[in-house]
Amino acid sequence: MAKSLNKYGILYCHMVEPRMTMTLDVSKTDLSLVPMRKAFKGTFIVAGGYTRDDGNKAVAENHADLIAYGRLFLANPDLPKRFELDAPLNKYNRNTFYTPDPIIGYTDYPFLTNTI
């Protein structure tokens, strides 16, 4: 599938690692997106419960070009700065994901400057 995308000039492919379970937790598995990464010639983006160190390792080992950090970014609006400083992360509250409330969950997590 990933190889067939090349003939259409697709710029990027964004996939979720098979290590993610239906409970949205990371699990151990022998399955990997590496064969798809090798087959696809464009930018390869992966998601799936990555930590800062896991993401850096995946990029360094050429398993991906970019890492998507969904839940961590929701809870840490300044995630790149926190990663740069190796600063502590806010814990996310899954109960506030995708709710219609405009205040709770998406805009109430503190920035690093408010926590130091």
Short mmCIF file of C-alpha atoms in Angstrom, two decimals:
data_model
loop_
_atom_site.label_atom_id
_atom_site.label_comp_id
_atom_site.label_asym_id
_atom_site.label_seq_id
_atom_site.Cartn_x
_atom_site.Cartn_y
_atom_site.Cartn_z
CA MET A 1 0.00 0.00 0.00
CA ALA A 2 2.68 2.51 0.98
CA LYS A 3 4.70 1.76 -2.15
CA SER A 4 1.68 2.31 -4.38
CA LEU A 5 1.28 5.86 -3.00
CA ASN A 6 4.60 6.86 -4.56
CA LYS A 7 3.24 6.83 -8.11
CA TYR A 8 0.69 9.51 -7.16
CA GLY A 9 3.25 11.94 -5.78
CA ILE A 10 1.73 11.87 -2.30
CA LEU A 11 3.81 14.23 -0.15
CA TYR A 12 3.34 12.56 3.20
CA CYS A 13 1.94 9.46 4.86
CA HIS A 14 0.72 9.70 8.47
CA MET A 15 0.21 6.39 10.27
CA VAL A 16 -0.45 5.13 13.79
CA GLU A 17 1.94 2.56 15.16
CA PRO A 18 0.52 -0.96 15.65
CA ARG A 19 1.74 -0.77 19.24
CA MET A 20 -1.34 1.27 20.10
CA THR A 21 -4.22 -0.79 21.48
CA MET A 22 -7.94 -0.11 21.50
CA THR A 23 -7.55 1.10 25.08
CA LEU A 24 -5.19 3.78 23.70
CA ASP A 25 -2.25 2.46 25.65
CA VAL A 26 1.13 1.47 24.26
CA SER A 27 1.72 -2.28 24.16
CA LYS A 28 4.65 -4.46 23.19
CA THR A 29 4.45 -5.91 19.70
CA ASP A 30 6.72 -7.31 17.02
CA LEU A 31 4.70 -5.43 14.39
CA SER A 32 6.22 -2.28 12.96
CA LEU A 33 5.67 0.44 10.37
CA VAL A 34 9.30 0.19 9.26
CA PRO A 35 8.47 -1.78 6.05
CA MET A 36 5.98 0.92 5.07
CA ARG A 37 8.49 3.62 5.95
CA LYS A 38 11.06 1.98 3.65
CA ALA A 39 8.53 1.64 0.82
CA PHE A 40 7.14 5.19 0.96
CA LYS A 41 9.35 7.86 -0.63
CA GLY A 42 7.67 10.97 0.81
CA THR A 43 7.66 12.33 4.34
CA PHE A 44 6.64 9.60 6.80
CA ILE A 45 4.85 10.73 9.97
CA VAL A 46 4.04 8.34 12.81
CA ALA A 47 1.95 8.62 15.94
CA GLY A 48 1.31 6.22 18.75
CA GLY A 49 2.08 7.11 22.33
CA TYR A 50 5.58 8.39 21.70
CA THR A 51 7.59 10.03 24.46
CA ARG A 52 10.29 12.60 23.75
CA ASP A 53 12.99 9.92 23.84
CA ASP A 54 10.99 7.39 21.78
CA GLY A 55 10.33 10.02 19.13
CA ASN A 56 13.95 11.11 18.94
CA LYS A 57 15.03 7.48 18.65
CA ALA A 58 12.50 6.73 15.90
CA VAL A 59 13.74 9.67 13.83
CA ALA A 60 17.42 8.91 14.52
CA GLU A 61 16.93 5.29 13.43
CA ASN A 62 15.11 6.44 10.27
CA HIS A 63 11.81 4.84 11.29
CA ALA A 64 10.06 8.17 10.62
CA ASP A 65 10.69 11.70 9.45
CA LEU A 66 8.32 13.30 11.94
CA ILE A 67 6.52 12.24 15.12
CA ALA A 68 2.96 13.34 15.90
CA TYR A 69 2.26 13.97 19.58
CA GLY A 70 -1.52 14.24 19.92
CA ARG A 71 -2.39 13.79 23.59
CA LEU A 72 0.85 15.29 24.84
CA PHE A 73 0.26 18.39 22.71
CA LEU A 74 -3.28 18.82 24.02
CA ALA A 75 -2.00 18.92 27.58
CA ASN A 76 1.18 20.84 26.81
CA PRO A 77 0.56 23.76 24.43
CA ASP A 78 4.29 24.52 24.61
CA LEU A 79 5.42 20.93 24.01
CA PRO A 80 8.40 21.76 21.75
CA LYS A 81 9.81 24.08 24.43
CA ARG A 82 9.25 21.47 27.15
CA PHE A 83 11.03 18.87 25.00
CA GLU A 84 13.88 21.28 24.34
CA LEU A 85 14.33 21.94 28.08
CA ASP A 86 13.47 18.37 29.10
CA ALA A 87 10.90 20.03 31.38
CA PRO A 88 8.10 18.18 33.17
CA LEU A 89 4.90 17.58 31.21
CA ASN A 90 1.33 18.30 32.22
CA LYS A 91 -0.71 15.13 32.52
CA TYR A 92 -3.58 14.97 30.07
CA ASN A 93 -7.15 14.29 31.14
CA ARG A 94 -8.69 11.91 28.61
CA ASN A 95 -12.19 12.71 29.93
CA THR A 96 -11.93 16.22 28.47
CA PHE A 97 -10.91 15.12 24.96
CA TYR A 98 -13.37 15.97 22.19
CA THR A 99 -15.97 17.59 24.41
CA PRO A 100 -18.07 20.56 23.30
CA ASP A 101 -16.98 22.64 26.31
CA PRO A 102 -14.79 25.43 24.87
CA ILE A 103 -12.90 25.97 28.11
CA ILE A 104 -12.17 22.64 29.76
CA GLY A 105 -9.58 20.43 28.14
CA TYR A 106 -8.25 22.44 25.23
CA THR A 107 -7.45 25.83 26.64
CA ASP A 108 -6.94 25.34 30.37
CA TYR A 109 -3.62 23.50 30.48
CA PRO A 110 -0.86 25.70 31.90
CA PHE A 111 2.13 26.84 29.89
CA LEU A 112 5.59 26.15 31.25
CA THR A 113 6.11 29.78 32.26
CA ASN A 114 3.03 29.50 34.49
CA THR A 115 4.34 26.42 36.29
CA ILE A 116 7.90 27.48 37.18
#
